[in-house]
Coordinates of C-alpha atoms in Angstrom, one line a residue:
X1 CA 88.2 85.1 104.4
X2 CA 86.1 82.9 102.2
X3 CA 82.6 82.4 103.5
X4 CA 82.9 78.6 102.9
X5 CA 85.4 78.6 105.8
X6 CA 82.4 78.9 108.1
X7 CA 81.2 75.5 107.1
X8 CA 83.6 74.1 109.6
X9 CA 81.4 75.6 112.3
X10 CA 78.7 73.0 111.3
X11 CA 81.1 70.1 111.3
X12 CA 82.5 71.0 114.7
X13 CA 79.0 71.2 116.2
X14 CA 77.7 68.0 114.7
X15 CA 80.7 66.0 115.8
X16 CA 80.2 66.9 119.5
X17 CA 77.9 63.9 119.5
X18 CA 78.6 60.2 118.5
X19 CA 75.1 58.6 118.6
X20 CA 76.3 55.1 117.8
X21 CA 78.7 55.2 120.8
X22 CA 76.3 57.1 123.1
X23 CA 78.8 59.9 123.5
X24 CA 77.9 63.6 123.9
X25 CA 80.6 66.2 124.8
X26 CA 78.1 69.1 124.5
X27 CA 77.2 69.1 128.2
X28 CA 78.3 72.5 129.6
X29 CA 78.6 76.2 128.9
X30 CA 82.4 75.7 128.6
X31 CA 81.9 73.0 125.9
X32 CA 79.7 75.4 123.9
X33 CA 82.2 78.2 124.2
X34 CA 85.0 76.0 122.9
X35 CA 83.1 75.7 119.6
X36 CA 83.6 79.3 118.9
X37 CA 87.4 78.9 118.7
X38 CA 89.1 82.3 118.5
X39 CA 85.8 84.2 118.4
X40 CA 85.8 84.9 122.1
X41 CA 83.5 87.9 122.0
X42 CA 80.7 85.6 120.8
X43 CA 81.7 82.8 123.1
X44 CA 81.3 85.1 126.1
X45 CA 77.6 85.5 125.4
X46 CA 77.0 81.8 126.0
X47 CA 74.5 81.1 128.8
X48 CA 73.3 77.9 130.4
X49 CA 70.2 77.9 128.1
X50 CA 72.4 77.7 125.1
X51 CA 73.5 74.2 125.9
X52 CA 70.0 72.9 125.1
X53 CA 69.6 75.2 122.1
X54 CA 72.9 74.2 120.6
X55 CA 71.9 70.5 120.9
X56 CA 68.7 71.3 119.0
X57 CA 70.6 73.0 116.2
X58 CA 73.1 70.1 116.1
X59 CA 70.3 67.6 115.5
X60 CA 69.1 69.7 112.5
X61 CA 72.6 70.1 111.1
X62 CA 73.2 66.3 111.4
X63 CA 69.9 65.7 109.5
X64 CA 71.4 67.8 106.6
X65 CA 74.5 65.6 106.5
X66 CA 72.4 62.4 106.8
X67 CA 70.2 63.4 103.9
X68 CA 73.3 64.3 101.8
X69 CA 74.9 61.0 102.7
X70 CA 71.9 59.0 101.5
X71 CA 71.8 60.9 98.2
X72 CA 68.6 62.9 99.0
X73 CA 69.8 66.3 97.7
X74 CA 66.4 67.9 97.8
X75 CA 65.8 67.0 101.5
X76 CA 69.3 68.2 102.4
X77 CA 68.7 71.6 100.7
X78 CA 65.3 71.9 102.3
X79 CA 66.6 71.2 105.8
X80 CA 69.4 73.7 105.3
X81 CA 67.1 76.3 103.9
X82 CA 64.9 76.1 107.0
X83 CA 68.0 76.8 109.2
X84 CA 68.9 79.8 107.0
X85 CA 65.4 81.2 107.3
X86 CA 65.3 80.8 111.1
X87 CA 68.9 82.1 111.6
X88 CA 69.6 84.9 109.1
X89 CA 73.1 86.2 108.8
X90 CA 74.5 89.7 109.0
X91 CA 77.2 90.0 106.3
X92 CA 79.8 92.7 106.6
X93 CA 82.9 93.8 104.6
X94 CA 86.0 93.4 106.7
X95 CA 89.7 93.9 106.1
X96 CA 91.2 95.9 109.0
X97 CA 93.1 92.9 110.3
X98 CA 94.4 91.8 106.9
X99 CA 96.7 93.9 104.7
X100 CA 98.7 93.4 101.6
X101 CA 102.4 94.2 101.2
X102 CA 101.7 97.8 100.5
X103 CA 99.6 98.1 103.6
X104 CA 96.2 98.2 101.9
X105 CA 93.3 96.4 103.5
X106 CA 92.5 93.0 102.0
X107 CA 88.7 93.4 101.9
X108 CA 86.6 90.3 102.2
X109 CA 83.1 89.2 103.3
X110 CA 82.7 88.5 106.9
X111 CA 79.7 87.1 108.8
X112 CA 79.0 89.4 111.8
X113 CA 78.0 88.0 115.2
X114 CA 74.3 87.8 115.8
X115 CA 73.3 90.1 118.6
X116 CA 70.5 88.1 120.2
X117 CA 72.2 85.1 121.8
X118 CA 75.1 82.7 121.3
X119 CA 73.0 80.0 119.6
X120 CA 71.5 82.3 117.0
X121 CA 74.9 83.7 116.1
X122 CA 76.6 80.3 115.8
X123 CA 73.7 78.7 113.9
X124 CA 73.6 81.5 111.4
X125 CA 77.3 81.2 110.7
X126 CA 77.3 77.4 110.5
X127 CA 74.2 77.3 108.2
X128 CA 75.5 79.9 105.9
X129 CA 79.0 78.4 105.7
X130 CA 77.5 75.0 104.9
X131 CA 75.2 76.6 102.3
X132 CA 78.2 78.1 100.6
X133 CA 80.1 74.8 100.6
X134 CA 77.1 72.9 99.3
X135 CA 76.4 75.3 96.4
X136 CA 80.1 75.7 95.5
X137 CA 81.1 72.0 95.7
X138 CA 77.9 69.9 95.6
X139 CA 75.6 68.1 98.0
X140 CA 77.6 65.0 97.7
X141 CA 80.6 66.7 99.3
X142 CA 78.8 66.5 102.7
X143 CA 79.4 63.1 104.2
X144 CA 79.3 60.9 107.3
X145 CA 82.2 58.7 108.1
X146 CA 81.9 55.1 106.9
X147 CA 84.1 53.7 109.6
X148 CA 81.4 52.3 111.9
X149 CA 80.5 53.2 114.6
X150 CA 82.0 56.6 114.0
X151 CA 79.6 58.4 111.7
X152 CA 81.2 61.8 112.2
X153 CA 80.4 64.5 109.7
X154 CA 83.0 65.7 107.2
X155 CA 83.4 68.0 104.2
X156 CA 84.9 66.3 101.1
X157 CA 87.4 68.6 99.5
X158 CA 89.3 66.0 97.6
X159 CA 89.8 66.5 93.9
X160 CA 88.2 63.3 92.9
X161 CA 85.3 63.2 95.4
X162 CA 86.8 60.1 97.0
X163 CA 86.7 60.9 100.7
X164 CA 84.8 58.3 102.8
X165 CA 86.1 58.9 106.3
X166 CA 86.3 61.8 108.7
X167 CA 90.0 61.3 109.6
X168 CA 93.1 59.3 108.7
X169 CA 92.6 57.4 111.9
X170 CA 89.2 56.2 110.8
X171 CA 90.4 55.4 107.4
X172 CA 93.2 53.3 108.8
X173 CA 90.9 51.5 111.2
X174 CA 88.5 50.7 108.3
X175 CA 91.3 49.4 106.1
X176 CA 92.6 47.2 108.8
X177 CA 89.2 45.8 109.5
X178 CA 88.6 45.1 105.8
X179 CA 92.0 43.4 105.6
X180 CA 91.2 41.1 108.6
X181 CA 87.8 40.3 107.1
X182 CA 89.4 39.2 103.8
X183 CA 91.9 37.1 105.7
X184 CA 89.2 35.4 107.7
X185 CA 87.2 34.7 104.5
X186 CA 90.3 33.2 102.8
X187 CA 90.9 31.0 105.9
X188 CA 87.3 29.9 106.0
X189 CA 87.5 29.0 102.3
X190 CA 90.7 27.1 102.8
X191 CA 89.3 25.1 105.7
X192 CA 86.2 24.3 103.6
X193 CA 88.3 23.1 100.7
X194 CA 90.5 21.0 103.0
X195 CA 87.6 19.3 104.5
X196 CA 86.1 18.4 101.1
X197 CA 89.4 17.0 99.9
X198 CA 89.9 14.9 103.0
X199 CA 86.3 13.5 103.1
X200 CA 86.0 9.7 103.0
X201 CA 85.8 8.1 99.5
X202 CA 83.3 5.4 98.7
X203 CA 84.4 1.9 98.1
X204 CA 83.5 -0.4 95.2
X205 CA 82.4 -4.0 95.5
X206 CA 86.0 -5.0 94.8
X207 CA 87.3 -3.0 97.6
X208 CA 88.7 -0.3 95.3
X209 CA 88.4 3.3 96.6
X210 CA 87.1 5.3 93.7
X211 CA 85.7 8.8 94.3
X212 CA 82.2 9.4 93.1
X213 CA 81.3 5.7 92.5
X214 CA 78.7 3.8 94.6
X215 CA 79.3 0.3 95.8
X216 CA 77.6 -2.4 93.7

């Protein structure tokens, strides 16, 4: 398994909150456990205190995405480095669950679960995964959805670095909003042009209606 895979841990955690909408789904032990996905052994270590600790890590991970989104690469790296220092990983070589056609293990690097608590383990994996993604693809591949008020985090894996939205749904909503805005602008311009064309024309002393001439 590629270590960059673990970057999805960071995205999942950050997107449990939608600040602009005032929504937060990270409110219980069960919600924290869901973030671990199939890693149930780590999820079972989750305690009530981890809810608050996960929220604190979430805020720091969002700050990384915000810095990257504004183009401040140095700040994004510094913030991520602080997480890496605080939550070190325990890499291991794994392969017992993956074998080739001849039955030989497919050895790969694996990030082992942190033994202390659920938050430390998750934060270590999320930070390291994000670090691998950042160094492999660039800081500008970390983004926040442009479809207001969403602002969900995403990882841009497009070939031409063109991703701007966290999902197809947000992209569609943004395109529809932009189309409607263009239609409104066109209608406003049409109305304005119509009013100008229909405005009263000034009369001459002879009673002729000539545009742009003052009466004498």
